[in-house]
């Protein structure tokens, strides 16, 4: 059943056990991020400046993890990675420090896995928050559905990829 898409902080607030996130794109167009990406490219974006943009998410993550919720993010990426993925990788230490578990998996290593083609969050094994993107990487739409059977199938696809993926602290980008 589909319903109005609540903000991420509401979904985290209602989460009791687990939040699982799959990202499958090599580039995202996030509002306000283009200047940070340009600063990063120029070598003028500090880790602190980058983390400051994500303060709300980092606080939300830390508070959610402190309540005993496990947050896992899996990024399926092309290798060599895109400039955007290198930028994401450079900023991921802050989310890991906040308590999020992050792993990376190259597409070639995922070739025999049956994975969804859209990014999603799954909260407590039943509530799915989909993100659908336009070709330029901007968010075209979002959808939230309480679908335990579909969530179970998505998690069945996610888990083997998670097991195969490399933890953030061990994954390097060229």
Short mmCIF file of N, CA and C in Angstrom, two decimals:
data_model
loop_
_atom_site.label_atom_id
_atom_site.label_comp_id
_atom_site.label_asym_id
_atom_site.label_seq_id
_atom_site.Cartn_x
_atom_site.Cartn_y
_atom_site.Cartn_z
N UNK A 1 0.83 -1.18 0.00
CA UNK A 1 0.00 0.00 0.00
C UNK A 1 0.88 1.24 0.00
N UNK A 2 0.62 2.15 -0.89
CA UNK A 2 1.38 3.38 -1.05
C UNK A 2 0.78 4.47 -0.16
N UNK A 3 1.61 5.40 0.28
CA UNK A 3 1.13 6.51 1.10
C UNK A 3 2.02 7.73 0.91
N UNK A 4 1.63 8.86 1.53
CA UNK A 4 2.42 10.09 1.44
C UNK A 4 3.84 9.83 1.92
N UNK A 5 4.79 10.44 1.25
CA UNK A 5 6.20 10.20 1.57
C UNK A 5 6.62 11.12 2.71
N UNK A 6 6.82 10.55 3.90
CA UNK A 6 7.28 11.37 5.02
C UNK A 6 8.77 11.68 4.88
N UNK A 7 9.23 12.74 5.54
CA UNK A 7 10.66 13.04 5.50
C UNK A 7 11.45 11.93 6.18
N UNK A 8 12.71 11.84 5.82
CA UNK A 8 13.57 10.79 6.34
C UNK A 8 13.65 10.81 7.87
N UNK A 9 13.66 12.00 8.48
CA UNK A 9 13.76 12.05 9.94
C UNK A 9 12.56 11.41 10.61
N UNK A 10 11.37 11.50 10.02
CA UNK A 10 10.19 10.83 10.57
C UNK A 10 10.32 9.31 10.45
N UNK A 11 10.85 8.86 9.32
CA UNK A 11 11.02 7.42 9.14
C UNK A 11 12.05 6.87 10.12
N UNK A 12 13.12 7.60 10.33
CA UNK A 12 14.12 7.18 11.32
C UNK A 12 13.53 7.19 12.72
N UNK A 13 12.72 8.19 13.04
CA UNK A 13 12.12 8.30 14.38
C UNK A 13 11.22 7.10 14.68
N UNK A 14 10.55 6.59 13.66
CA UNK A 14 9.67 5.44 13.86
C UNK A 14 10.36 4.10 13.75
N UNK A 15 11.61 4.11 13.39
CA UNK A 15 12.37 2.88 13.18
C UNK A 15 12.83 2.31 14.52
N UNK A 16 12.66 1.00 14.68
CA UNK A 16 13.01 0.36 15.95
C UNK A 16 14.20 -0.58 15.88
N UNK A 17 14.45 -1.19 14.69
CA UNK A 17 15.51 -2.21 14.62
C UNK A 17 16.54 -1.95 13.54
N UNK A 18 16.10 -1.67 12.32
CA UNK A 18 17.05 -1.60 11.22
C UNK A 18 16.58 -0.65 10.12
N UNK A 19 17.58 -0.01 9.51
CA UNK A 19 17.36 0.82 8.33
C UNK A 19 18.43 0.40 7.32
N UNK A 20 17.98 -0.06 6.18
CA UNK A 20 18.88 -0.57 5.14
C UNK A 20 18.73 0.32 3.92
N UNK A 21 19.87 0.75 3.36
CA UNK A 21 19.84 1.67 2.23
C UNK A 21 20.69 1.11 1.09
N UNK A 22 20.10 1.05 -0.10
CA UNK A 22 20.83 0.64 -1.30
C UNK A 22 20.92 1.84 -2.22
N UNK A 23 22.15 2.11 -2.72
CA UNK A 23 22.38 3.14 -3.71
C UNK A 23 23.00 2.48 -4.93
N UNK A 24 22.46 2.78 -6.11
CA UNK A 24 22.92 2.10 -7.32
C UNK A 24 23.38 3.04 -8.43
N UNK A 25 23.36 4.34 -8.19
CA UNK A 25 23.75 5.29 -9.23
C UNK A 25 25.21 5.71 -9.08
N UNK A 26 25.80 6.16 -10.16
CA UNK A 26 27.17 6.67 -10.14
C UNK A 26 27.23 8.18 -10.01
N UNK A 27 26.07 8.83 -10.02
CA UNK A 27 26.03 10.28 -9.88
C UNK A 27 24.64 10.69 -9.39
N UNK A 28 24.64 11.68 -8.51
CA UNK A 28 23.39 12.23 -7.99
C UNK A 28 23.47 13.74 -8.13
N UNK A 29 22.34 14.37 -8.39
CA UNK A 29 22.26 15.82 -8.46
C UNK A 29 21.43 16.27 -7.27
N UNK A 30 22.13 16.57 -6.17
CA UNK A 30 21.47 16.96 -4.94
C UNK A 30 21.47 18.47 -4.86
N UNK A 31 20.29 19.07 -4.59
CA UNK A 31 20.22 20.53 -4.53
C UNK A 31 21.26 21.10 -3.56
N UNK A 32 21.97 22.12 -4.01
CA UNK A 32 22.96 22.79 -3.18
C UNK A 32 24.31 22.10 -3.13
N UNK A 33 24.43 20.95 -3.74
CA UNK A 33 25.67 20.19 -3.64
C UNK A 33 26.68 20.54 -4.74
N UNK A 34 26.25 21.16 -5.79
CA UNK A 34 27.14 21.42 -6.92
C UNK A 34 28.34 22.28 -6.52
N UNK A 35 28.12 23.29 -5.66
CA UNK A 35 29.24 24.13 -5.23
C UNK A 35 30.22 23.32 -4.38
N UNK A 36 29.70 22.45 -3.51
CA UNK A 36 30.60 21.61 -2.70
C UNK A 36 31.41 20.68 -3.59
N UNK A 37 30.77 20.12 -4.61
CA UNK A 37 31.48 19.24 -5.53
C UNK A 37 32.59 20.02 -6.25
N UNK A 38 32.29 21.23 -6.68
CA UNK A 38 33.30 22.07 -7.34
C UNK A 38 34.44 22.40 -6.38
N UNK A 39 34.10 22.71 -5.13
CA UNK A 39 35.13 23.01 -4.12
C UNK A 39 35.98 21.77 -3.85
N UNK A 40 35.34 20.62 -3.78
CA UNK A 40 36.08 19.37 -3.56
C UNK A 40 37.03 19.12 -4.73
N UNK A 41 36.52 19.31 -5.95
CA UNK A 41 37.34 19.12 -7.16
C UNK A 41 38.55 20.04 -7.14
N UNK A 42 38.35 21.27 -6.64
CA UNK A 42 39.43 22.25 -6.59
C UNK A 42 40.36 22.03 -5.38
N UNK A 43 39.98 21.11 -4.52
CA UNK A 43 40.80 20.84 -3.34
C UNK A 43 40.61 21.84 -2.22
N UNK A 44 39.50 22.58 -2.26
CA UNK A 44 39.27 23.60 -1.23
C UNK A 44 38.14 23.23 -0.27
N UNK A 45 37.58 22.04 -0.38
CA UNK A 45 36.50 21.60 0.52
C UNK A 45 37.11 20.73 1.61
N UNK A 46 37.06 21.22 2.81
CA UNK A 46 37.60 20.43 3.93
C UNK A 46 36.58 19.37 4.35
N UNK A 47 37.06 18.38 5.03
CA UNK A 47 36.18 17.34 5.58
C UNK A 47 35.15 17.97 6.51
N UNK A 48 35.56 18.96 7.27
CA UNK A 48 34.66 19.64 8.20
C UNK A 48 33.56 20.41 7.45
N UNK A 49 33.94 21.09 6.36
CA UNK A 49 32.95 21.82 5.56
C UNK A 49 31.93 20.85 4.96
N UNK A 50 32.43 19.74 4.47
CA UNK A 50 31.53 18.75 3.88
C UNK A 50 30.61 18.18 4.95
N UNK A 51 31.16 17.85 6.11
CA UNK A 51 30.34 17.29 7.19
C UNK A 51 29.29 18.30 7.66
N UNK A 52 29.63 19.59 7.64
CA UNK A 52 28.68 20.61 8.10
C UNK A 52 27.40 20.60 7.26
N UNK A 53 27.53 20.30 5.97
CA UNK A 53 26.34 20.24 5.11
C UNK A 53 25.43 19.10 5.53
N UNK A 54 26.00 18.07 6.12
CA UNK A 54 25.25 16.88 6.51
C UNK A 54 24.98 16.81 8.01
N UNK A 55 25.18 17.94 8.73
CA UNK A 55 25.01 17.93 10.19
C UNK A 55 23.69 17.32 10.62
N UNK A 56 22.59 17.71 9.98
CA UNK A 56 21.27 17.18 10.39
C UNK A 56 21.22 15.67 10.22
N UNK A 57 21.73 15.18 9.09
CA UNK A 57 21.72 13.73 8.86
C UNK A 57 22.65 13.02 9.84
N UNK A 58 23.80 13.59 10.11
CA UNK A 58 24.74 12.97 11.03
C UNK A 58 24.17 12.90 12.44
N UNK A 59 23.50 13.97 12.87
CA UNK A 59 22.85 13.97 14.19
C UNK A 59 21.73 12.94 14.22
N UNK A 60 20.95 12.88 13.16
CA UNK A 60 19.86 11.90 13.07
C UNK A 60 20.40 10.48 13.11
N UNK A 61 21.47 10.23 12.39
CA UNK A 61 22.10 8.91 12.38
C UNK A 61 22.60 8.54 13.76
N UNK A 62 23.35 9.44 14.38
CA UNK A 62 23.91 9.15 15.71
C UNK A 62 22.80 8.88 16.72
N UNK A 63 21.74 9.68 16.69
CA UNK A 63 20.63 9.48 17.64
C UNK A 63 19.91 8.17 17.38
N UNK A 64 19.74 7.82 16.12
CA UNK A 64 19.04 6.58 15.75
C UNK A 64 19.87 5.36 16.17
N UNK A 65 21.15 5.41 15.89
CA UNK A 65 22.04 4.31 16.28
C UNK A 65 22.10 4.20 17.80
N UNK A 66 22.09 5.33 18.50
CA UNK A 66 22.12 5.32 19.97
C UNK A 66 20.88 4.63 20.55
N UNK A 67 19.76 4.64 19.80
CA UNK A 67 18.55 3.95 20.24
C UNK A 67 18.60 2.46 19.95
N UNK A 68 19.69 2.00 19.32
CA UNK A 68 19.84 0.58 19.04
C UNK A 68 19.46 0.15 17.64
N UNK A 69 19.22 1.12 16.76
CA UNK A 69 18.87 0.81 15.37
C UNK A 69 20.16 0.66 14.57
N UNK A 70 20.24 -0.42 13.80
CA UNK A 70 21.39 -0.62 12.91
C UNK A 70 21.08 0.03 11.56
N UNK A 71 21.99 0.89 11.10
CA UNK A 71 21.83 1.57 9.80
C UNK A 71 22.93 1.07 8.89
N UNK A 72 22.52 0.48 7.76
CA UNK A 72 23.49 -0.03 6.78
C UNK A 72 23.22 0.60 5.42
N UNK A 73 24.30 1.02 4.76
CA UNK A 73 24.23 1.60 3.41
C UNK A 73 25.16 0.81 2.51
N UNK A 74 24.64 0.37 1.38
CA UNK A 74 25.43 -0.36 0.38
C UNK A 74 25.43 0.45 -0.90
N UNK A 75 26.62 0.73 -1.40
CA UNK A 75 26.75 1.46 -2.66
C UNK A 75 27.30 0.52 -3.72
N UNK A 76 26.52 0.33 -4.77
CA UNK A 76 26.95 -0.45 -5.93
C UNK A 76 27.51 0.58 -6.92
N UNK A 77 28.79 0.42 -7.31
CA UNK A 77 29.44 1.46 -8.10
C UNK A 77 30.18 0.88 -9.30
N UNK A 78 30.28 1.70 -10.33
CA UNK A 78 31.13 1.35 -11.47
C UNK A 78 32.57 1.59 -11.07
N UNK A 79 33.47 0.78 -11.62
CA UNK A 79 34.90 0.93 -11.35
C UNK A 79 35.65 0.96 -12.67
N UNK A 80 36.59 1.90 -12.83
CA UNK A 80 36.92 2.92 -11.86
C UNK A 80 35.71 3.81 -11.56
N UNK A 81 35.70 4.39 -10.35
CA UNK A 81 34.54 5.14 -9.91
C UNK A 81 34.44 6.48 -10.63
N UNK A 82 33.22 6.99 -10.69
CA UNK A 82 32.99 8.32 -11.25
C UNK A 82 33.54 9.38 -10.30
N UNK A 83 33.67 10.57 -10.80
CA UNK A 83 34.13 11.68 -9.95
C UNK A 83 33.17 11.85 -8.77
N UNK A 84 31.88 11.74 -9.03
CA UNK A 84 30.91 11.93 -7.96
C UNK A 84 31.07 10.86 -6.87
N UNK A 85 31.30 9.63 -7.26
CA UNK A 85 31.47 8.56 -6.27
C UNK A 85 32.75 8.79 -5.47
N UNK A 86 33.81 9.28 -6.10
CA UNK A 86 35.03 9.62 -5.36
C UNK A 86 34.74 10.71 -4.34
N UNK A 87 33.93 11.67 -4.73
CA UNK A 87 33.51 12.76 -3.83
C UNK A 87 32.70 12.18 -2.66
N UNK A 88 31.75 11.30 -2.97
CA UNK A 88 30.97 10.65 -1.91
C UNK A 88 31.87 9.86 -0.96
N UNK A 89 32.79 9.11 -1.54
CA UNK A 89 33.69 8.30 -0.74
C UNK A 89 34.48 9.19 0.23
N UNK A 90 34.93 10.33 -0.26
CA UNK A 90 35.72 11.25 0.57
C UNK A 90 34.92 11.76 1.76
N UNK A 91 33.61 11.84 1.63
CA UNK A 91 32.79 12.36 2.72
C UNK A 91 32.13 11.31 3.59
N UNK A 92 32.32 10.05 3.27
CA UNK A 92 31.61 8.98 3.97
C UNK A 92 32.12 8.72 5.38
N UNK A 93 33.36 9.08 5.65
CA UNK A 93 33.91 8.86 7.01
C UNK A 93 33.03 9.50 8.07
N UNK A 94 32.40 10.63 7.76
CA UNK A 94 31.55 11.31 8.74
C UNK A 94 30.31 10.48 9.08
N UNK A 95 29.70 9.85 8.09
CA UNK A 95 28.52 9.03 8.38
C UNK A 95 28.92 7.76 9.12
N UNK A 96 30.08 7.23 8.80
CA UNK A 96 30.58 6.05 9.52
C UNK A 96 30.85 6.42 10.98
N UNK A 97 31.44 7.58 11.18
CA UNK A 97 31.71 8.04 12.55
C UNK A 97 30.40 8.22 13.33
N UNK A 98 29.35 8.62 12.64
CA UNK A 98 28.04 8.81 13.28
C UNK A 98 27.36 7.47 13.60
N UNK A 99 27.90 6.37 13.06
CA UNK A 99 27.36 5.05 13.39
C UNK A 99 26.79 4.26 12.23
N UNK A 100 26.76 4.85 11.05
CA UNK A 100 26.25 4.14 9.88
C UNK A 100 27.29 3.14 9.39
N UNK A 101 26.87 1.96 9.05
CA UNK A 101 27.75 0.95 8.44
C UNK A 101 27.64 1.12 6.94
N UNK A 102 28.77 1.31 6.27
CA UNK A 102 28.77 1.57 4.83
C UNK A 102 29.71 0.58 4.15
N UNK A 103 29.21 -0.01 3.07
CA UNK A 103 30.04 -0.90 2.25
C UNK A 103 29.89 -0.52 0.78
N UNK A 104 30.92 -0.92 0.01
CA UNK A 104 31.01 -0.60 -1.41
C UNK A 104 31.17 -1.90 -2.20
N UNK A 105 30.49 -1.98 -3.33
CA UNK A 105 30.61 -3.17 -4.18
C UNK A 105 30.67 -2.73 -5.64
N UNK A 106 31.75 -3.12 -6.31
CA UNK A 106 31.87 -2.83 -7.74
C UNK A 106 30.85 -3.63 -8.54
N UNK A 107 30.36 -3.02 -9.61
CA UNK A 107 29.34 -3.69 -10.44
C UNK A 107 29.83 -5.04 -10.97
N UNK A 108 31.09 -5.14 -11.32
CA UNK A 108 31.61 -6.42 -11.84
C UNK A 108 31.52 -7.51 -10.79
N UNK A 109 31.70 -7.14 -9.52
CA UNK A 109 31.59 -8.13 -8.44
C UNK A 109 30.14 -8.47 -8.12
N UNK A 110 29.22 -7.69 -8.64
CA UNK A 110 27.79 -7.92 -8.40
C UNK A 110 27.11 -8.58 -9.60
N UNK A 111 27.88 -8.96 -10.59
CA UNK A 111 27.31 -9.41 -11.87
C UNK A 111 26.38 -10.61 -11.75
N UNK A 112 26.60 -11.48 -10.78
CA UNK A 112 25.77 -12.66 -10.65
C UNK A 112 24.67 -12.50 -9.60
N UNK A 113 24.53 -11.29 -9.08
CA UNK A 113 23.50 -11.02 -8.07
C UNK A 113 22.29 -10.37 -8.74
N UNK A 114 21.14 -10.68 -8.24
CA UNK A 114 19.92 -10.06 -8.75
C UNK A 114 19.56 -8.91 -7.82
N UNK A 115 19.87 -7.70 -8.28
CA UNK A 115 19.70 -6.51 -7.46
C UNK A 115 18.67 -5.57 -8.07
N UNK A 116 17.95 -4.82 -7.23
CA UNK A 116 17.01 -3.82 -7.73
C UNK A 116 17.73 -2.72 -8.51
N UNK A 117 17.01 -2.05 -9.36
CA UNK A 117 17.60 -0.99 -10.18
C UNK A 117 17.35 0.39 -9.59
N UNK A 118 16.60 0.49 -8.51
CA UNK A 118 16.29 1.77 -7.88
C UNK A 118 16.86 1.83 -6.47
N UNK A 119 17.23 3.03 -6.06
CA UNK A 119 17.67 3.23 -4.68
C UNK A 119 16.47 3.03 -3.75
N UNK A 120 16.75 2.52 -2.57
CA UNK A 120 15.68 2.39 -1.57
C UNK A 120 16.23 2.40 -0.17
N UNK A 121 15.35 2.68 0.77
CA UNK A 121 15.54 2.44 2.20
C UNK A 121 14.50 1.40 2.59
N UNK A 122 14.85 0.52 3.50
CA UNK A 122 13.87 -0.38 4.11
C UNK A 122 13.99 -0.21 5.62
N UNK A 123 12.88 0.12 6.24
CA UNK A 123 12.84 0.33 7.68
C UNK A 123 12.14 -0.85 8.35
N UNK A 124 12.84 -1.45 9.30
CA UNK A 124 12.30 -2.55 10.10
C UNK A 124 11.72 -3.69 9.26
N UNK A 125 12.28 -3.90 8.09
CA UNK A 125 11.92 -5.05 7.28
C UNK A 125 10.57 -5.00 6.60
N UNK A 126 9.92 -3.83 6.59
CA UNK A 126 8.61 -3.79 5.93
C UNK A 126 8.29 -2.48 5.22
N UNK A 127 8.80 -1.37 5.72
CA UNK A 127 8.47 -0.07 5.14
C UNK A 127 9.56 0.33 4.14
N UNK A 128 9.19 0.50 2.88
CA UNK A 128 10.14 0.80 1.80
C UNK A 128 9.97 2.25 1.37
N UNK A 129 11.08 2.96 1.30
CA UNK A 129 11.09 4.32 0.75
C UNK A 129 11.94 4.28 -0.52
N UNK A 130 11.27 4.39 -1.65
CA UNK A 130 11.93 4.36 -2.96
C UNK A 130 12.34 5.77 -3.36
N UNK A 131 13.43 5.86 -4.12
CA UNK A 131 13.83 7.11 -4.77
C UNK A 131 13.98 6.80 -6.26
N UNK A 132 13.29 7.57 -7.07
CA UNK A 132 13.36 7.42 -8.52
C UNK A 132 14.03 8.67 -9.08
N UNK A 133 15.03 8.47 -9.93
CA UNK A 133 15.86 9.57 -10.41
C UNK A 133 15.67 9.81 -11.89
N UNK A 134 15.83 11.09 -12.26
CA UNK A 134 15.86 11.47 -13.67
C UNK A 134 17.27 11.17 -14.20
N UNK A 135 17.42 11.24 -15.51
CA UNK A 135 18.70 10.93 -16.12
C UNK A 135 19.85 11.80 -15.65
N UNK A 136 19.56 13.03 -15.22
CA UNK A 136 20.62 13.93 -14.76
C UNK A 136 21.01 13.69 -13.30
N UNK A 137 20.33 12.75 -12.64
CA UNK A 137 20.66 12.44 -11.24
C UNK A 137 19.78 13.15 -10.23
N UNK A 138 18.87 13.99 -10.69
CA UNK A 138 17.96 14.65 -9.75
C UNK A 138 16.83 13.70 -9.37
N UNK A 139 16.26 13.92 -8.21
CA UNK A 139 15.16 13.09 -7.75
C UNK A 139 13.92 13.42 -8.58
N UNK A 140 13.38 12.41 -9.25
CA UNK A 140 12.16 12.59 -10.04
C UNK A 140 10.93 12.40 -9.14
N UNK A 141 10.99 11.41 -8.26
CA UNK A 141 9.89 11.18 -7.32
C UNK A 141 10.34 10.21 -6.24
N UNK A 142 9.54 10.15 -5.21
CA UNK A 142 9.74 9.20 -4.12
C UNK A 142 8.42 8.50 -3.85
N UNK A 143 8.52 7.33 -3.28
CA UNK A 143 7.34 6.55 -2.95
C UNK A 143 7.62 5.79 -1.67
N UNK A 144 6.64 5.76 -0.78
CA UNK A 144 6.75 4.95 0.43
C UNK A 144 5.62 3.94 0.40
N UNK A 145 5.99 2.69 0.68
CA UNK A 145 4.97 1.66 0.75
C UNK A 145 5.29 0.69 1.87
N UNK A 146 4.24 0.29 2.55
CA UNK A 146 4.37 -0.72 3.60
C UNK A 146 4.10 -2.05 2.91
N UNK A 147 5.17 -2.76 2.58
CA UNK A 147 5.06 -3.97 1.76
C UNK A 147 6.02 -5.03 2.29
N UNK A 148 5.65 -5.74 3.35
CA UNK A 148 6.55 -6.71 3.96
C UNK A 148 7.07 -7.79 3.00
N UNK A 149 6.22 -8.29 2.11
CA UNK A 149 6.67 -9.34 1.18
C UNK A 149 7.71 -8.80 0.20
N UNK A 150 7.45 -7.63 -0.35
CA UNK A 150 8.41 -7.01 -1.26
C UNK A 150 9.69 -6.65 -0.51
N UNK A 151 9.56 -6.11 0.68
CA UNK A 151 10.75 -5.77 1.49
C UNK A 151 11.59 -7.02 1.74
N UNK A 152 10.94 -8.13 2.02
CA UNK A 152 11.67 -9.39 2.26
C UNK A 152 12.45 -9.80 1.01
N UNK A 153 11.83 -9.66 -0.17
CA UNK A 153 12.53 -10.01 -1.42
C UNK A 153 13.69 -9.06 -1.68
N UNK A 154 13.49 -7.79 -1.41
CA UNK A 154 14.58 -6.82 -1.58
C UNK A 154 15.73 -7.12 -0.62
N UNK A 155 15.41 -7.45 0.61
CA UNK A 155 16.45 -7.79 1.58
C UNK A 155 17.15 -9.09 1.21
N UNK A 156 16.41 -10.03 0.62
CA UNK A 156 17.04 -11.27 0.14
C UNK A 156 18.05 -10.98 -0.96
N UNK A 157 17.82 -9.93 -1.74
CA UNK A 157 18.77 -9.52 -2.78
C UNK A 157 19.91 -8.70 -2.16
N UNK A 158 19.60 -7.88 -1.17
CA UNK A 158 20.57 -7.00 -0.53
C UNK A 158 21.64 -7.78 0.24
N UNK A 159 21.23 -8.77 1.01
CA UNK A 159 22.14 -9.45 1.95
C UNK A 159 23.36 -10.09 1.27
N UNK A 160 23.21 -10.83 0.15
CA UNK A 160 24.41 -11.39 -0.49
C UNK A 160 25.36 -10.30 -1.01
N UNK A 161 24.79 -9.20 -1.47
CA UNK A 161 25.62 -8.10 -1.94
C UNK A 161 26.35 -7.46 -0.76
N UNK A 162 25.66 -7.30 0.35
CA UNK A 162 26.26 -6.74 1.56
C UNK A 162 27.42 -7.62 2.02
N UNK A 163 27.23 -8.91 2.03
CA UNK A 163 28.28 -9.84 2.48
C UNK A 163 29.51 -9.78 1.58
N UNK A 164 29.30 -9.55 0.31
CA UNK A 164 30.38 -9.51 -0.67
C UNK A 164 31.09 -8.15 -0.70
N UNK A 165 30.40 -7.12 -0.27
CA UNK A 165 30.90 -5.76 -0.38
C UNK A 165 32.05 -5.48 0.60
N UNK A 166 32.79 -4.44 0.29
CA UNK A 166 33.97 -4.04 1.05
C UNK A 166 33.58 -2.94 2.04
N UNK A 167 33.92 -3.10 3.33
CA UNK A 167 33.64 -2.03 4.30
C UNK A 167 34.31 -0.72 3.88
N UNK A 168 33.68 0.38 4.23
CA UNK A 168 34.19 1.69 3.81
C UNK A 168 35.66 1.89 4.15
N UNK A 169 36.07 1.51 5.34
CA UNK A 169 37.45 1.76 5.77
C UNK A 169 38.47 0.98 4.95
N UNK A 170 38.02 -0.03 4.21
CA UNK A 170 38.93 -0.84 3.39
C UNK A 170 38.81 -0.56 1.90
N UNK A 171 37.79 0.19 1.50
CA UNK A 171 37.55 0.44 0.08
C UNK A 171 38.30 1.70 -0.35
N UNK A 172 39.06 1.58 -1.41
CA UNK A 172 39.79 2.73 -1.93
C UNK A 172 39.32 3.07 -3.33
N UNK A 173 39.37 4.34 -3.63
CA UNK A 173 39.03 4.79 -4.99
C UNK A 173 40.32 5.27 -5.65
N UNK A 174 40.41 5.08 -6.94
CA UNK A 174 41.64 5.47 -7.66
C UNK A 174 41.60 6.92 -8.02
#
